PDB file of C-alpha atoms in Angstrom:
ATOM      1  CA  MET F   1       0.000   0.000   0.000  1.00 34.00           C
ATOM      2  CA  GLN F   2       1.458   3.385  -0.979  1.00 37.00           C
ATOM      3  CA  GLU F   3       1.459   6.336   1.404  1.00 39.00           C
ATOM      4  CA  ASP F   4      -1.168   8.103  -0.697  1.00 38.00           C
ATOM      5  CA  ASP F   5      -3.315   4.984  -1.087  1.00 40.00           C
ATOM      6  CA  TRP F   6      -4.967   4.904   2.365  1.00 40.00           C
ATOM      7  CA  SER F   7      -8.713   4.481   2.194  1.00 44.00           C
ATOM      8  CA  LEU F   8     -11.725   3.514   4.253  1.00 48.00           C
ATOM      9  CA  ALA F   9     -11.258  -0.003   2.888  1.00 53.00           C
ATOM     10  CA  ALA F  10      -8.271  -0.467   5.222  1.00 70.00           C
ATOM     11  CA  ARG F  11      -9.866  -1.825   8.412  1.00 88.00           C
ATOM     12  CA  TYR F  12      -8.270  -4.117  10.969  1.00 93.00           C
ATOM     13  CA  LYS F  13      -9.397  -5.336  14.376  1.00 95.00           C
ATOM     14  CA  VAL F  14      -7.760  -6.860  17.426  1.00 95.00           C
ATOM     15  CA  LEU F  15      -9.118  -8.184  20.712  1.00 94.00           C
ATOM     16  CA  ILE F  16      -8.321  -5.941  23.665  1.00 93.00           C
ATOM     17  CA  HIS F  17      -7.213  -8.088  26.593  1.00 88.00           C
ATOM     18  CA  VAL F  18      -9.522  -6.730  29.273  1.00 88.00           C
ATOM     19  CA  GLU F  19     -12.281  -8.214  31.444  1.00 84.00           C
ATOM     20  CA  GLN F  20     -14.968  -7.861  28.766  1.00 86.00           C
ATOM     21  CA  ARG F  21     -14.570  -8.980  25.159  1.00 88.00           C
ATOM     22  CA  LEU F  22     -13.853  -5.640  23.546  1.00 93.00           C
ATOM     23  CA  ILE F  23     -12.081  -5.031  20.284  1.00 93.00           C
ATOM     24  CA  ALA F  24     -10.179  -2.125  18.766  1.00 94.00           C
ATOM     25  CA  VAL F  25     -10.900  -1.403  15.111  1.00 94.00           C
ATOM     26  CA  VAL F  26      -8.330   0.610  13.166  1.00 91.00           C
ATOM     27  CA  VAL F  27      -9.667   2.527  10.177  1.00 87.00           C
ATOM     28  CA  ALA F  28      -7.233   4.212   7.804  1.00 79.00           C
ATOM     29  CA  GLY F  29      -8.858   7.279   6.313  1.00 77.00           C
ATOM     30  CA  ASP F  30     -12.184   9.076   6.443  1.00 78.00           C
ATOM     31  CA  ALA F  31     -14.417  11.047   4.095  1.00 76.00           C
ATOM     32  CA  ALA F  32     -12.506  14.310   4.623  1.00 78.00           C
ATOM     33  CA  VAL F  33      -8.918  13.111   5.095  1.00 77.00           C
ATOM     34  CA  SER F  34      -7.916   9.861   3.427  1.00 74.00           C
ATOM     35  CA  THR F  35      -4.726   9.571   5.491  1.00 76.00           C
ATOM     36  CA  ARG F  36      -6.209  10.130   8.955  1.00 84.00           C
ATOM     37  CA  PHE F  37      -6.048   7.117  11.283  1.00 87.00           C
ATOM     38  CA  TRP F  38      -8.965   6.147  13.515  1.00 92.00           C
ATOM     39  CA  VAL F  39      -8.978   3.688  16.409  1.00 95.00           C
ATOM     40  CA  CYS F  40     -12.423   2.834  17.766  1.00 96.00           C
ATOM     41  CA  VAL F  41     -13.425   0.451  20.556  1.00 96.00           C
ATOM     42  CA  ALA F  42     -16.546  -1.717  20.514  1.00 95.00           C
ATOM     43  CA  PRO F  43     -17.886  -4.865  22.156  1.00 93.00           C
ATOM     44  CA  GLU F  44     -16.990  -7.961  20.180  1.00 88.00           C
ATOM     45  CA  GLY F  45     -20.642  -8.850  19.539  1.00 84.00           C
ATOM     46  CA  LEU F  46     -21.701  -5.376  18.424  1.00 87.00           C
ATOM     47  CA  VAL F  47     -25.267  -5.274  17.104  1.00 86.00           C
ATOM     48  CA  ALA F  48     -26.674  -3.157  14.285  1.00 86.00           C
ATOM     49  CA  GLY F  49     -27.588   0.363  15.364  1.00 88.00           C
ATOM     50  CA  SER F  50     -24.914   0.530  18.072  1.00 91.00           C
ATOM     51  CA  GLY F  51     -22.218   3.172  18.234  1.00 94.00           C
ATOM     52  CA  TRP F  52     -18.586   2.948  19.274  1.00 96.00           C
ATOM     53  CA  LEU F  53     -17.650   2.964  22.970  1.00 96.00           C
ATOM     54  CA  GLY F  54     -14.905   5.435  22.110  1.00 96.00           C
ATOM     55  CA  CYS F  55     -12.930   6.712  19.119  1.00 96.00           C
ATOM     56  CA  TRP F  56      -9.568   8.415  18.686  1.00 96.00           C
ATOM     57  CA  SER F  57      -8.020   9.908  15.562  1.00 93.00           C
ATOM     58  CA  ILE F  58      -4.713  11.380  14.562  1.00 91.00           C
ATOM     59  CA  GLY F  59      -4.359  14.148  12.023  1.00 76.00           C
ATOM     60  CA  ALA F  60      -3.066  17.719  11.802  1.00 58.00           C
ATOM     61  CA  ARG F  61       0.240  16.801  10.159  1.00 67.00           C
ATOM     62  CA  ARG F  62       1.371  14.380  12.835  1.00 73.00           C
ATOM     63  CA  ALA F  63       3.630  11.543  11.768  1.00 70.00           C
ATOM     64  CA  VAL F  64       2.277   8.036  12.287  1.00 78.00           C
ATOM     65  CA  THR F  65       4.767   5.198  12.412  1.00 84.00           C
ATOM     66  CA  ALA F  66       4.283   1.535  13.118  1.00 88.00           C
ATOM     67  CA  GLU F  67       5.866   2.110  16.521  1.00 91.00           C
ATOM     68  CA  SER F  68       3.644   5.090  17.391  1.00 90.00           C
ATOM     69  CA  LEU F  69       0.502   3.117  16.477  1.00 93.00           C
ATOM     70  CA  ARG F  70       1.756   0.126  18.483  1.00 94.00           C
ATOM     71  CA  ARG F  71       2.316   2.373  21.527  1.00 95.00           C
ATOM     72  CA  MET F  72      -1.135   3.908  21.110  1.00 95.00           C
ATOM     73  CA  LEU F  73      -2.801   0.483  21.046  1.00 96.00           C
ATOM     74  CA  GLU F  74      -0.870  -0.607  24.162  1.00 96.00           C
ATOM     75  CA  GLU F  75      -1.825   2.558  26.055  1.00 96.00           C
ATOM     76  CA  LEU F  76      -5.424   2.255  24.887  1.00 96.00           C
ATOM     77  CA  GLU F  77      -5.619  -1.304  26.220  1.00 95.00           C
ATOM     78  CA  MET F  78      -4.392  -0.173  29.650  1.00 95.00           C
ATOM     79  CA  GLU F  79      -6.822   2.753  29.744  1.00 95.00           C
ATOM     80  CA  VAL F  80      -9.788   0.670  28.564  1.00 95.00           C
ATOM     81  CA  ALA F  81      -9.017  -1.913  31.264  1.00 94.00           C
ATOM     82  CA  ARG F  82      -9.272   0.902  33.824  1.00 93.00           C
ATOM     83  CA  ALA F  83     -12.481   2.459  32.452  1.00 93.00           C
ATOM     84  CA  GLU F  84     -14.549  -0.465  31.152  1.00 91.00           C
ATOM     85  CA  ARG F  85     -17.873  -1.196  32.839  1.00 91.00           C
ATOM     86  CA  THR F  86     -21.033  -3.159  32.154  1.00 89.00           C
ATOM     87  CA  GLY F  87     -24.456  -1.619  32.667  1.00 88.00           C
ATOM     88  CA  LEU F  88     -28.044  -2.469  31.830  1.00 86.00           C
ATOM     89  CA  THR F  89     -27.461  -1.746  28.142  1.00 82.00           C
ATOM     90  CA  GLY F  90     -24.083  -3.489  27.914  1.00 85.00           C
ATOM     91  CA  ALA F  91     -20.480  -2.343  27.878  1.00 89.00           C
ATOM     92  CA  PHE F  92     -19.421   1.275  28.275  1.00 91.00           C
ATOM     93  CA  LEU F  93     -16.367   3.335  29.215  1.00 93.00           C
ATOM     94  CA  ASP F  94     -16.858   5.050  32.571  1.00 92.00           C
ATOM     95  CA  ASP F  95     -14.230   7.723  32.011  1.00 92.00           C
ATOM     96  CA  HIS F  96     -12.737   9.837  29.251  1.00 92.00           C
ATOM     97  CA  ILE F  97      -9.642   8.254  27.784  1.00 95.00           C
ATOM     98  CA  PHE F  98      -6.982  10.605  26.478  1.00 95.00           C
ATOM     99  CA  ILE F  99      -4.071   9.283  24.439  1.00 94.00           C
ATOM    100  CA  GLU F 100      -1.286  11.818  23.938  1.00 92.00           C
ATOM    101  CA  GLY F 101      -1.105  13.048  20.356  1.00 91.00           C
ATOM    102  CA  TRP F 102      -4.540  11.631  19.453  1.00 94.00           C
ATOM    103  CA  ASP F 103      -7.860  13.467  19.277  1.00 93.00           C
ATOM    104  CA  THR F 104     -10.545  12.031  21.558  1.00 95.00           C
ATOM    105  CA  TRP F 105     -14.048  11.765  20.047  1.00 95.00           C
ATOM    106  CA  GLY F 106     -15.895   9.885  22.806  1.00 93.00           C
ATOM    107  CA  GLY F 107     -18.604   7.320  22.134  1.00 93.00           C
ATOM    108  CA  GLY F 108     -21.189   7.121  19.366  1.00 94.00           C
ATOM    109  CA  VAL F 109     -20.314   7.681  15.700  1.00 94.00           C
ATOM    110  CA  PRO F 110     -18.018  10.653  14.982  1.00 93.00           C
ATOM    111  CA  ALA F 111     -19.153  12.766  12.001  1.00 91.00           C
ATOM    112  CA  PRO F 112     -15.947  12.282   9.939  1.00 90.00           C
ATOM    113  CA  ILE F 113     -16.519   8.512   9.922  1.00 91.00           C
ATOM    114  CA  ALA F 114     -20.321   8.572   9.844  1.00 90.00           C
ATOM    115  CA  GLU F 115     -20.256   6.305   6.782  1.00 89.00           C
ATOM    116  CA  VAL F 116     -18.387   3.665   8.810  1.00 89.00           C
ATOM    117  CA  VAL F 117     -21.241   1.694  10.375  1.00 91.00           C
ATOM    118  CA  PRO F 118     -19.751   0.226  13.585  1.00 94.00           C
ATOM    119  CA  ALA F 119     -21.389  -3.231  13.344  1.00 93.00           C
ATOM    120  CA  GLU F 120     -20.395  -3.539   9.669  1.00 92.00           C
ATOM    121  CA  ALA F 121     -16.861  -2.307  10.368  1.00 92.00           C
ATOM    122  CA  VAL F 122     -16.435  -4.859  13.153  1.00 92.00           C
ATOM    123  CA  ALA F 123     -17.826  -7.679  10.999  1.00 92.00           C
ATOM    124  CA  GLY F 124     -15.812  -6.721   7.916  1.00 91.00           C
ATOM    125  CA  ALA F 125     -12.468  -5.826   9.492  1.00 93.00           C
ATOM    126  CA  VAL F 126      -9.498  -8.134   9.083  1.00 92.00           C
ATOM    127  CA  SER F 127      -8.924 -10.013  12.371  1.00 95.00           C
ATOM    128  CA  CYS F 128      -5.416  -9.771  13.776  1.00 95.00           C
ATOM    129  CA  ARG F 129      -3.797 -12.017  16.387  1.00 95.00           C
ATOM    130  CA  SER F 130      -2.260  -9.113  18.314  1.00 95.00           C
ATOM    131  CA  SER F 131      -1.527  -5.412  18.135  1.00 94.00           C
ATOM    132  CA  ASP F 132       1.849  -6.292  16.630  1.00 94.00           C
ATOM    133  CA  ASP F 133       0.136  -8.346  13.930  1.00 94.00           C
ATOM    134  CA  LEU F 134      -2.288  -5.482  13.201  1.00 93.00           C
ATOM    135  CA  VAL F 135       0.540  -2.969  12.899  1.00 92.00           C
ATOM    136  CA  ALA F 136       2.558  -5.315  10.669  1.00 92.00           C
ATOM    137  CA  ARG F 137      -0.409  -5.773   8.322  1.00 90.00           C
ATOM    138  CA  LEU F 138      -1.137  -2.035   8.177  1.00 86.00           C
ATOM    139  CA  PHE F 139       2.472  -0.967   7.672  1.00 84.00           C
ATOM    140  CA  SER F 140       4.783  -2.715   5.251  1.00 69.00           C
ATOM    141  CA  GLY F 141       8.182  -2.094   6.769  1.00 48.00           C
ATOM    142  CA  GLU F 142       8.948   0.845   9.029  1.00 44.00           C
ATOM    143  CA  ARG F 143       7.712   3.890   7.194  1.00 44.00           C
ATOM    144  CA  ARG F 144       6.214   7.090   8.426  1.00 46.00           C
ATOM    145  CA  ILE F 145       2.903   8.461   7.257  1.00 47.00           C
ATOM    146  CA  VAL F 146       2.283  12.176   7.733  1.00 44.00           C
ATOM    147  CA  VAL F 147      -1.408  12.698   8.155  1.00 47.00           C
ATOM    148  CA  SER F 148      -3.018  16.043   7.594  1.00 43.00           C
ATOM    149  CA  ASP F 149      -6.339  17.787   7.943  1.00 41.00           C
TER     150      ASP F 149
END
């Protein structure tokens, strides 16, 4: 995949090792910025009509490397483990999660990725064995992508 060839078709998911069965879905690109990266968290068995538990994006000319995405996924797993809860309507995050260098969008469906239906994204994303596997599939070699708004 070339640096200028990122699209909404690039979707990967990995199980987050926390108490509940939650997954992180990585989406490369959105309707406005094809090179923006999104990481969204959802329950593994997400049903149609549900939103994300939380989403984070990186843009504004920040460099994204395989290592920086790997670190983000590791930090996200620790923070989700701290904030995850189960209520009457299912899983939720009981606190805001801030990842340095990433924009926090909260739960629901952020407007820039409104066309990414969470249940369809979860079902259609490529399953990865680990965060390292996800990063290796998304990046071929160690290259840096500069994302911009």
